[in-house]
Tab-separated table of C-alpha atoms and ligand atoms in Angstrom:
chain	number	residue	atom	x	y	z
U	6	MET	CA	37.598	3.937	-28.172
U	7	PRO	CA	34.007	4.210	-29.039
U	8	ARG	CA	31.899	4.554	-25.819
U	9	ASP	CA	29.007	2.120	-25.062
U	10	PRO	CA	25.661	3.154	-26.497
U	11	LEU	CA	23.321	4.920	-24.046
U	12	PHE	CA	20.102	3.502	-22.612
U	13	SER	CA	17.506	4.385	-25.250
U	14	THR	CA	19.856	3.200	-28.002
U	15	ARG	CA	20.291	-0.115	-26.145
U	16	CYS	CA	16.512	-0.457	-25.816
U	17	ILE	CA	16.401	-0.509	-29.614
U	18	HIS	CA	19.705	-2.257	-30.703
U	19	ALA	CA	21.017	-4.364	-27.807
U	20	GLY	CA	20.674	-8.070	-28.283
U	21	GLU	CA	19.374	-7.916	-31.959
U	22	ARG	CA	20.672	-10.657	-34.144
U	23	PRO	CA	21.849	-9.955	-37.769
U	24	ASP	CA	19.255	-11.288	-40.081
U	25	PRO	CA	20.149	-12.730	-43.562
U	26	GLN	CA	16.842	-11.312	-44.972
U	27	GLY	CA	17.641	-7.755	-43.780
U	28	SER	CA	15.166	-7.472	-40.914
U	29	PRO	CA	16.418	-4.676	-38.672
U	30	PHE	CA	15.437	-6.657	-35.695
U	31	THR	CA	15.483	-10.306	-34.662
U	32	PRO	CA	12.696	-12.139	-36.499
U	33	LEU	CA	10.165	-14.358	-34.607
U	34	TYR	CA	11.361	-18.024	-34.805
U	35	ARG	CA	8.412	-20.058	-33.586
U	36	THR	CA	10.610	-23.120	-34.241
U	37	THR	CA	10.695	-25.602	-31.306
U	38	THR	CA	13.888	-27.426	-32.411
U	39	PHE	CA	17.008	-26.549	-34.569
U	40	ARG	CA	19.065	-28.702	-36.864
U	41	HIS	CA	22.765	-29.125	-36.457
U	42	ASP	CA	25.560	-29.987	-38.964
U	43	SER	CA	27.222	-32.672	-36.902
U	44	ALA	CA	26.791	-34.704	-33.651
U	45	GLN	CA	29.812	-32.885	-32.207
U	46	GLY	CA	28.155	-29.507	-33.096
U	47	LEU	CA	25.030	-30.513	-31.310
U	48	LEU	CA	27.032	-31.712	-28.250
U	49	ASP	CA	28.938	-28.417	-28.103
U	50	VAL	CA	25.684	-26.456	-27.896
U	51	ILE	CA	24.142	-28.930	-25.282
U	52	GLU	CA	27.289	-28.714	-23.109
U	53	GLY	CA	27.427	-24.888	-23.463
U	54	ARG	CA	30.839	-24.710	-25.167
U	55	VAL	CA	29.402	-23.015	-28.205
U	56	PRO	CA	26.432	-20.572	-28.196
U	57	GLY	CA	23.639	-21.733	-30.421
U	58	ASN	CA	20.015	-22.757	-30.906
U	59	LEU	CA	18.685	-26.154	-29.789
U	60	TYR	CA	15.349	-26.555	-28.220
U	61	THR	CA	12.952	-23.755	-27.395
U	62	ARG	CA	11.873	-25.058	-23.934
U	63	TYR	CA	15.540	-24.780	-22.860
U	64	GLY	CA	15.467	-21.096	-23.944
U	65	LEU	CA	17.925	-21.872	-26.753
U	66	ASN	CA	15.861	-20.083	-29.500
U	67	PRO	CA	17.200	-16.839	-31.157
U	68	THR	CA	14.075	-14.813	-30.497
U	69	ILE	CA	14.213	-15.628	-26.743
U	70	GLN	CA	17.955	-15.200	-26.423
U	71	SER	CA	17.821	-11.933	-28.383
U	72	VAL	CA	15.421	-10.366	-25.828
U	73	GLU	CA	17.327	-11.825	-22.905
U	74	ASP	CA	20.436	-10.066	-24.177
U	75	LYS	CA	18.513	-6.815	-24.496
U	76	LEU	CA	17.160	-7.116	-20.942
U	77	ALA	CA	20.604	-8.012	-19.512
U	78	SER	CA	21.985	-4.819	-21.196
U	79	LEU	CA	19.088	-2.605	-19.807
U	80	GLU	CA	19.520	-3.781	-16.271
U	81	GLY	CA	23.385	-3.763	-16.544
U	82	GLY	CA	23.659	-7.478	-15.877
U	83	GLU	CA	25.814	-10.257	-17.371
U	84	ARG	CA	22.844	-12.381	-18.310
U	85	ALA	CA	19.056	-12.416	-18.284
U	86	LEU	CA	16.458	-15.316	-18.315
U	87	LEU	CA	12.973	-14.995	-19.694
U	88	PHE	CA	10.155	-16.812	-17.878
U	89	THR	CA	6.489	-17.455	-18.490
U	90	SER	CA	5.476	-14.964	-15.716
U	91	GLY	CA	6.843	-12.876	-12.901
U	92	MET	CA	5.714	-15.660	-10.459
U	93	ALA	CA	7.615	-18.335	-12.580
U	94	ALA	CA	10.804	-16.132	-12.284
U	95	ALA	CA	10.220	-15.816	-8.399
U	96	SER	CA	9.675	-19.537	-7.953
U	97	SER	CA	12.784	-20.549	-9.856
U	98	LEU	CA	14.760	-17.871	-7.977
U	99	PHE	CA	13.611	-19.235	-4.651
U	100	PHE	CA	14.138	-22.905	-5.597
U	101	ALA	CA	17.648	-22.132	-6.923
U	102	HIS	CA	18.942	-19.866	-4.221
U	103	GLY	CA	16.561	-20.138	-1.283
U	104	ARG	CA	17.386	-23.591	0.070
U	105	ASP	CA	19.161	-22.234	3.180
U	106	GLY	CA	16.235	-19.810	3.947
U	107	ILE	CA	14.796	-16.654	2.349
U	108	VAL	CA	14.251	-13.368	4.043
U	109	CYS	CA	11.612	-11.058	2.424
U	110	ILE	CA	11.785	-7.465	3.621
U	111	GLY	CA	8.776	-5.252	3.524
U	112	ASP	CA	5.717	-5.062	1.329
U	113	ALA	CA	5.591	-7.343	-1.734
U	114	TYR	CA	3.094	-8.477	-4.338
U	115	GLY	CA	0.459	-10.594	-2.622
U	116	GLY	CA	1.318	-13.648	-4.844
U	117	THR	CA	4.985	-13.453	-3.830
U	118	LEU	CA	3.988	-13.325	-0.133
U	119	ASP	CA	1.713	-16.289	-0.655
U	120	LEU	CA	4.475	-18.262	-2.352
U	121	LEU	CA	6.912	-17.447	0.438
U	122	GLY	CA	4.500	-17.712	3.378
U	123	GLU	CA	2.271	-20.577	2.343
U	124	ARG	CA	3.615	-22.645	-0.528
U	125	LEU	CA	7.342	-22.870	-0.128
U	126	PRO	CA	7.101	-23.929	3.587
U	127	GLN	CA	5.069	-26.947	2.428
U	128	LEU	CA	8.169	-28.011	0.608
U	129	GLY	CA	10.395	-27.386	3.568
U	130	LEU	CA	11.782	-24.006	2.386
U	131	ARG	CA	11.939	-21.477	5.219
U	132	ALA	CA	10.956	-17.864	4.525
U	133	ASP	CA	11.018	-15.120	7.128
U	134	CYS	CA	8.891	-12.121	6.110
U	135	LEU	CA	9.979	-8.918	7.908
U	136	LEU	CA	7.572	-5.945	7.903
U	137	GLY	CA	10.195	-3.369	6.781
U	138	HIS	CA	13.976	-3.046	7.004
U	139	GLU	CA	14.504	-4.192	10.668
U	140	PRO	CA	18.366	-4.427	10.575
U	141	ASP	CA	18.556	-6.437	13.824
U	142	ARG	CA	15.913	-8.994	12.643
U	143	LEU	CA	17.694	-9.257	9.299
U	144	ASP	CA	20.925	-9.863	11.072
U	145	ALA	CA	19.347	-12.622	13.167
U	146	CYS	CA	17.935	-14.287	9.991
U	147	LEU	CA	21.289	-14.143	8.265
U	148	ARG	CA	23.123	-15.458	11.375
U	149	ALA	CA	20.575	-18.342	11.409
U	150	GLY	CA	21.787	-19.241	7.888
U	151	SER	CA	19.387	-17.579	5.393
U	152	ARG	CA	21.406	-16.795	2.180
U	153	LEU	CA	18.761	-15.028	-0.004
U	154	VAL	CA	17.264	-11.626	0.835
U	155	PHE	CA	14.383	-10.522	-1.318
U	156	LEU	CA	12.721	-7.125	-1.557
U	157	GLU	CA	10.402	-5.007	-3.687
U	158	THR	CA	11.035	-1.292	-3.972
U	159	PRO	CA	8.845	0.718	-4.546
U	160	ALA	CA	6.560	-1.864	-2.927
U	161	ASN	CA	3.059	-2.901	-3.724
U	162	PRO	CA	0.689	-1.057	-2.778
U	163	THR	CA	2.124	1.329	-0.194
U	164	LEU	CA	4.927	2.506	-2.384
U	165	HIS	CA	7.243	2.060	0.633
U	166	LEU	CA	10.910	2.393	-0.333
U	167	LEU	CA	13.836	0.371	0.892
U	168	ASP	CA	17.431	1.317	0.712
U	169	ILE	CA	18.988	-1.151	-1.768
U	170	ARG	CA	22.590	-0.141	-1.239
U	171	ALA	CA	22.389	-0.467	2.585
U	172	ILE	CA	20.581	-3.876	2.491
U	173	ALA	CA	22.981	-5.222	-0.091
U	174	GLU	CA	25.883	-4.371	2.142
U	175	GLN	CA	24.191	-6.051	5.084
U	176	ALA	CA	23.358	-9.234	3.146
U	177	HIS	CA	26.883	-9.403	1.566
U	178	ALA	CA	28.528	-9.130	5.100
U	179	TYR	CA	26.977	-12.678	5.609
U	180	GLY	CA	27.659	-13.983	2.199
U	181	ALA	CA	24.011	-13.769	1.199
U	182	LEU	CA	22.501	-12.593	-2.064
U	183	LEU	CA	20.173	-9.666	-2.527
U	184	ALA	CA	17.383	-10.041	-5.197
U	185	VAL	CA	15.200	-6.990	-5.983
U	186	ASP	CA	11.768	-6.999	-7.673
U	187	ASN	CA	12.144	-3.978	-9.872
U	188	THR	CA	8.730	-4.312	-11.573
U	189	PHE	CA	7.305	-0.969	-10.326
U	190	ALA	CA	10.452	1.089	-11.167
U	191	THR	CA	11.723	-0.482	-14.448
U	192	PRO	CA	15.360	-0.056	-15.424
U	193	VAL	CA	14.484	3.479	-16.662
U	194	ASN	CA	13.862	4.696	-13.073
U	195	GLN	CA	16.072	2.380	-10.984
U	196	ARG	CA	18.965	-0.109	-11.609
U	197	PRO	CA	19.377	-2.262	-8.542
U	198	LEU	CA	22.535	-4.091	-9.778
U	199	GLU	CA	24.290	-0.793	-9.883
U	200	LEU	CA	23.219	-0.255	-6.307
U	201	GLY	CA	24.762	-3.531	-5.121
U	202	ALA	CA	21.948	-6.026	-5.649
U	203	ASP	CA	22.861	-9.441	-7.110
U	204	LEU	CA	19.718	-10.229	-9.015
U	205	VAL	CA	16.838	-8.355	-10.430
U	206	LEU	CA	13.299	-9.725	-11.026
U	207	HIS	CA	10.600	-8.307	-13.203
U	208	SER	CA	7.000	-9.103	-13.953
U	209	ALA	CA	7.486	-8.225	-17.617
U	210	THR	CA	3.714	-8.393	-17.766
U	211	LYS	CA	3.826	-4.905	-16.473
U	212	TYR	CA	5.886	-1.904	-17.823
U	213	LEU	CA	8.405	-3.997	-19.802
U	214	GLY	CA	5.525	-5.447	-21.817
U	215	GLY	CA	3.683	-2.255	-21.443
U	216	HIS	CA	0.551	-2.846	-23.431
U	217	SER	CA	-1.396	-5.335	-21.227
U	218	ASP	CA	-1.017	-8.006	-23.860
U	219	LEU	CA	1.719	-10.385	-22.724
U	220	THR	CA	2.608	-12.372	-19.569
U	221	ALA	CA	6.298	-12.953	-18.762
U	222	GLY	CA	8.950	-12.672	-16.100
U	223	VAL	CA	12.630	-11.866	-16.148
U	224	LEU	CA	15.629	-12.516	-13.910
U	225	VAL	CA	18.884	-10.564	-14.433
U	226	GLY	CA	22.314	-10.983	-12.807
U	227	ALA	CA	25.683	-12.704	-13.036
U	228	ALA	CA	25.694	-15.766	-15.420
U	229	ALA	CA	26.996	-18.027	-12.589
U	230	LEU	CA	24.037	-17.100	-10.415
U	231	LEU	CA	21.492	-17.573	-13.240
U	232	GLU	CA	22.872	-21.033	-14.140
U	233	ALA	CA	21.114	-22.723	-11.191
U	234	THR	CA	17.939	-20.815	-11.915
U	235	ASN	CA	18.073	-21.904	-15.550
U	236	ASP	CA	18.147	-25.597	-14.463
U	237	TRP	CA	14.857	-25.077	-12.573
U	238	ARG	CA	13.392	-23.078	-15.466
U	239	LYS	CA	14.103	-25.949	-17.809
U	240	CYS	CA	12.805	-28.699	-15.483
U	241	LEU	CA	9.679	-26.792	-14.568
U	242	GLY	CA	8.997	-25.829	-18.214
U	243	GLN	CA	8.915	-22.080	-17.531
U	244	VAL	CA	10.308	-20.747	-20.843
U	245	PRO	CA	7.616	-18.643	-22.726
U	246	ALA	CA	6.581	-19.125	-26.314
U	247	PRO	CA	8.864	-17.248	-28.803
U	248	ASP	CA	5.832	-15.110	-29.681
U	249	THR	CA	5.889	-13.659	-26.249
U	250	ALA	CA	9.633	-12.865	-26.511
U	251	ALA	CA	9.062	-11.097	-29.834
U	252	LEU	CA	6.235	-9.059	-28.418
U	253	LEU	CA	8.364	-8.097	-25.372
U	254	ALA	CA	11.230	-7.067	-27.711
U	255	ARG	CA	8.850	-4.873	-29.646
U	256	SER	CA	7.755	-3.201	-26.323
U	257	LEU	CA	11.215	-2.661	-25.008
U	258	ARG	CA	12.035	-0.449	-28.056
U	259	THR	CA	9.702	2.252	-26.595
U	260	LEU	CA	10.228	1.652	-22.862
U	261	PRO	CA	12.032	4.989	-22.051
U	262	LEU	CA	9.409	7.058	-23.865
U	263	ARG	CA	6.566	5.263	-22.172
U	264	VAL	CA	7.996	5.364	-18.657
U	265	ARG	CA	8.890	9.016	-18.810
U	266	GLN	CA	5.256	9.716	-19.710
U	267	HIS	CA	3.990	7.414	-16.945
U	268	ASN	CA	6.276	9.320	-14.471
U	269	GLU	CA	4.972	12.673	-15.619
U	270	ASN	CA	1.325	11.734	-15.535
U	271	ALA	CA	1.565	10.133	-12.113
U	272	GLN	CA	3.271	13.222	-10.675
U	273	ALA	CA	0.510	15.456	-12.082
U	274	ILE	CA	-2.240	13.264	-10.567
U	275	ALA	CA	-0.466	12.953	-7.193
U	276	GLU	CA	-0.150	16.785	-7.013
U	277	ALA	CA	-3.828	17.247	-7.963
U	278	MET	CA	-5.060	14.695	-5.475
U	279	ARG	CA	-2.876	15.696	-2.508
U	280	ARG	CA	-5.300	18.790	-2.017
U	281	HIS	CA	-8.475	16.872	-2.608
U	282	PRO	CA	-10.821	16.964	0.461
U	283	ARG	CA	-12.017	13.343	-0.151
U	284	VAL	CA	-8.471	12.008	-0.238
U	285	ARG	CA	-6.775	11.363	3.140
U	286	ARG	CA	-3.345	10.538	1.842
U	287	VAL	CA	-1.520	10.257	-1.468
U	288	LEU	CA	1.288	7.772	-1.466
U	289	TYR	CA	3.733	8.652	-4.256
U	290	PRO	CA	7.535	8.790	-4.005
U	291	GLY	CA	7.598	12.014	-6.107
U	292	LEU	CA	5.837	14.052	-3.476
U	293	ALA	CA	8.065	16.094	-1.094
U	294	GLU	CA	6.009	14.963	1.970
U	295	PHE	CA	6.221	11.237	1.040
U	296	PRO	CA	8.296	9.530	3.778
U	297	GLY	CA	10.702	7.920	1.297
U	298	HIS	CA	11.123	10.970	-0.923
U	299	ALA	CA	14.726	11.585	-0.007
U	300	LEU	CA	15.686	7.956	-0.643
U	301	ALA	CA	13.691	7.991	-3.855
U	302	LYS	CA	15.767	11.024	-5.052
U	303	ARG	CA	18.973	9.066	-4.156
U	304	GLN	CA	18.253	5.786	-5.675
U	305	MET	CA	15.707	6.411	-8.440
U	306	SER	CA	15.939	8.624	-11.485
U	307	GLY	CA	12.102	8.887	-11.886
U	308	PHE	CA	9.244	8.167	-9.427
U	309	GLY	CA	7.233	5.704	-11.437
U	310	GLY	CA	3.605	5.418	-12.709
U	311	ILE	CA	1.935	3.920	-9.603
U	312	LEU	CA	0.319	5.874	-6.817
U	313	THR	CA	-2.019	4.933	-4.118
U	314	LEU	CA	-4.793	7.159	-2.804
U	315	GLU	CA	-6.316	6.612	0.654
U	316	ILE	CA	-9.938	7.606	0.191
U	317	ASP	CA	-11.651	9.299	3.097
U	318	GLY	CA	-14.489	6.944	4.375
U	319	GLY	CA	-12.755	3.693	4.131
U	320	TRP	CA	-13.935	0.587	2.230
U	321	ALA	CA	-17.389	1.884	1.262
U	322	ALA	CA	-16.026	5.195	-0.079
U	323	ALA	CA	-13.183	3.479	-1.935
U	324	VAL	CA	-15.603	0.993	-3.619
U	325	ALA	CA	-18.024	3.740	-4.555
U	326	THR	CA	-15.190	5.807	-6.052
U	327	LEU	CA	-13.964	2.804	-8.057
U	328	ASP	CA	-17.411	2.154	-9.290
U	329	ARG	CA	-17.845	5.638	-10.521
U	330	LEU	CA	-14.683	5.812	-12.562
U	331	ARG	CA	-15.396	6.019	-16.316
U	332	LEU	CA	-12.074	6.401	-18.143
U	333	ILE	CA	-9.869	4.697	-15.650
U	334	ALA	CA	-10.693	0.926	-15.747
U	335	ASN	CA	-11.427	-1.183	-12.739
U	336	ALA	CA	-8.849	-3.902	-13.224
U	337	PRO	CA	-5.926	-5.429	-11.476
U	338	SER	CA	-2.433	-5.367	-12.987
U	339	LEU	CA	-0.395	-2.311	-13.980
U	340	GLY	CA	2.134	-0.882	-16.398
U	341	GLY	CA	-0.037	-0.715	-19.551
U	342	ALA	CA	-0.927	2.322	-21.746
U	343	GLU	CA	-4.355	2.520	-20.335
U	344	SER	CA	-4.928	3.746	-16.725
U	345	LEU	CA	-6.240	1.112	-14.213
U	346	ALA	CA	-7.535	1.312	-10.681
U	347	THR	CA	-7.769	-1.385	-8.178
U	348	LEU	CA	-8.569	-1.973	-4.481
U	349	PRO	CA	-5.541	-3.932	-3.101
U	350	ALA	CA	-7.747	-5.636	-0.393
U	351	LEU	CA	-9.885	-6.986	-3.303
U	352	THR	CA	-7.192	-8.089	-5.849
U	353	THR	CA	-3.510	-7.920	-5.243
U	354	HIS	CA	-3.745	-8.787	-1.519
U	355	HIS	CA	-6.949	-10.777	-1.663
U	356	ASP	CA	-5.216	-13.949	-0.466
U	357	THR	CA	-3.487	-12.010	2.293
U	358	SER	CA	-5.370	-12.213	5.553
U	359	ALA	CA	-7.060	-9.055	6.849
U	360	GLU	CA	-4.781	-9.317	9.921
U	361	GLU	CA	-1.740	-9.379	7.796
U	362	ARG	CA	-2.909	-6.539	5.634
U	363	THR	CA	-3.398	-4.360	8.767
U	364	ARG	CA	0.152	-5.384	9.968
U	365	ARG	CA	1.433	-4.185	6.563
U	366	GLY	CA	-0.444	-0.900	6.629
U	367	ILE	CA	-2.729	-1.869	3.720
U	368	THR	CA	-5.977	-0.209	4.503
U	369	ASP	CA	-9.527	-0.877	3.110
U	370	GLY	CA	-9.650	2.719	1.801
U	371	MET	CA	-6.675	2.312	-0.452
U	372	LEU	CA	-7.254	2.696	-4.188
U	373	ARG	CA	-4.193	1.903	-6.272
U	374	LEU	CA	-3.803	3.631	-9.631
U	375	SER	CA	-1.624	2.456	-12.479
U	376	VAL	CA	-1.350	5.743	-14.397
U	377	GLY	CA	-1.425	5.222	-18.060
U	378	LEU	CA	-0.410	7.251	-21.030
U	379	GLU	CA	-3.588	9.273	-21.566
U	380	ASP	CA	-3.685	13.065	-21.074
U	381	ALA	CA	-3.234	13.746	-17.367
U	382	ALA	CA	-5.953	16.323	-17.437
U	383	ASP	CA	-8.533	13.664	-18.510
U	384	LEU	CA	-7.406	11.285	-15.812
U	385	ILE	CA	-7.647	14.010	-13.116
U	386	ALA	CA	-11.159	14.982	-14.320
U	387	ASP	CA	-12.300	11.299	-14.097
U	388	LEU	CA	-10.917	11.041	-10.574
U	389	GLU	CA	-12.534	14.264	-9.563
U	390	GLN	CA	-15.954	13.155	-10.839
U	391	ALA	CA	-15.649	9.789	-9.196
U	392	LEU	CA	-14.698	11.339	-5.873
U	393	ALA	CA	-17.421	13.956	-6.059
U	394	GLY	CA	-20.216	11.459	-6.839
Q	409	PLP	N1	5.920	-8.538	-8.812
Q	409	PLP	C1	5.140	-7.585	-8.822
Q	409	PLP	C2	5.556	-6.248	-8.206
Q	409	PLP	C3	3.864	-7.708	-9.340
Q	409	PLP	O1	2.953	-6.616	-9.254
Q	409	PLP	C4	3.406	-8.910	-9.885
Q	409	PLP	C5	2.046	-9.122	-10.418
Q	409	PLP	O2	1.168	-8.280	-10.316
Q	409	PLP	C6	4.357	-9.972	-9.894
Q	409	PLP	C7	5.597	-9.758	-9.375
Q	409	PLP	C8	3.989	-11.276	-10.506
Q	409	PLP	O3	3.900	-11.166	-11.904
Q	409	PLP	P1	3.095	-12.068	-12.885
Q	409	PLP	O4	1.652	-11.643	-12.787
Q	409	PLP	O5	3.729	-11.722	-14.255
Q	409	PLP	O6	3.393	-13.441	-12.552
């Protein structure tokens, strides 16, 4: 029996549709609707008996379905759904599976915390946000009926890690689902479904897209779980343009190469910065002294391209360092080829109250780096001149 293709091969070949013109990958079909040979043929596609193309807002477009199949293969899931953004994926996930209550564990992207803490409660959806893995409090929320546990690991911006396998077992003991935001790690470094999670979410705007030129989101998991989410996606109009799907498929072909270089560069910067007199702390899962290092070695196969420096001197020193960077751009977001730096208090957690940031250990002196694909020595030199200034 031939074995299944390995990860890098799947990045290139999984999901690709044979093309009558000979294109080695699925072409871009901008088409919004597709013709059918008979009324029965159309009905078979509408009712899901036969796979096929139908209407692009439903996601039934070959360019979109092709990249979804690739993404499902990379995360090891049965099915994937593509969304207009990571937040669109999160909102459909919460609408579809969060009706009995959601428990968010630990740090998360500020937009996700805002959605859970401020927006969904306005619609009567209950979300409990726990600071970290507090097993007793999680048990209490699950006993009270919550059926969706959500977490991000490594988390934004502290890089705090959570044990996916342990939390999946705890959630499953109550019949609840575990969804993991795998944006920071990517399936190259971590595969939550293999560790027991039920659903994986990505902001594909980040590493999956990888070039800071597309906005998209992804959910991966069992087909039965994604069906309800797909209904919300359709109703809310959250399917991206086929152009975005084609751009994402282009990016996924080089994902392993890019992520390995992000990992290597981030490790080199973390090691250079841990000895710097102006840096109080370096938060990076690849450092032996990082509190989650042992867990990172267990559940990740690479430590990622994001690291957070805590600059000595707090807010003023962090702002001054940011303003002096020349090569590393002052911009939010992450996962692109170019290195970016941002102050979480200013951007990702701008809408999170100062009190809540303190509760979550997000300090004013934190400078988060999305380490790009430049030569690590140039990035270290830029940081050194900015810190020295
Ligand atoms: N999840 C994480 C970890 C993020 O960093 C972000 C955005 O920064 C999101 C989700 C939301 O993604 P998007 O901006 O694509 O909606």
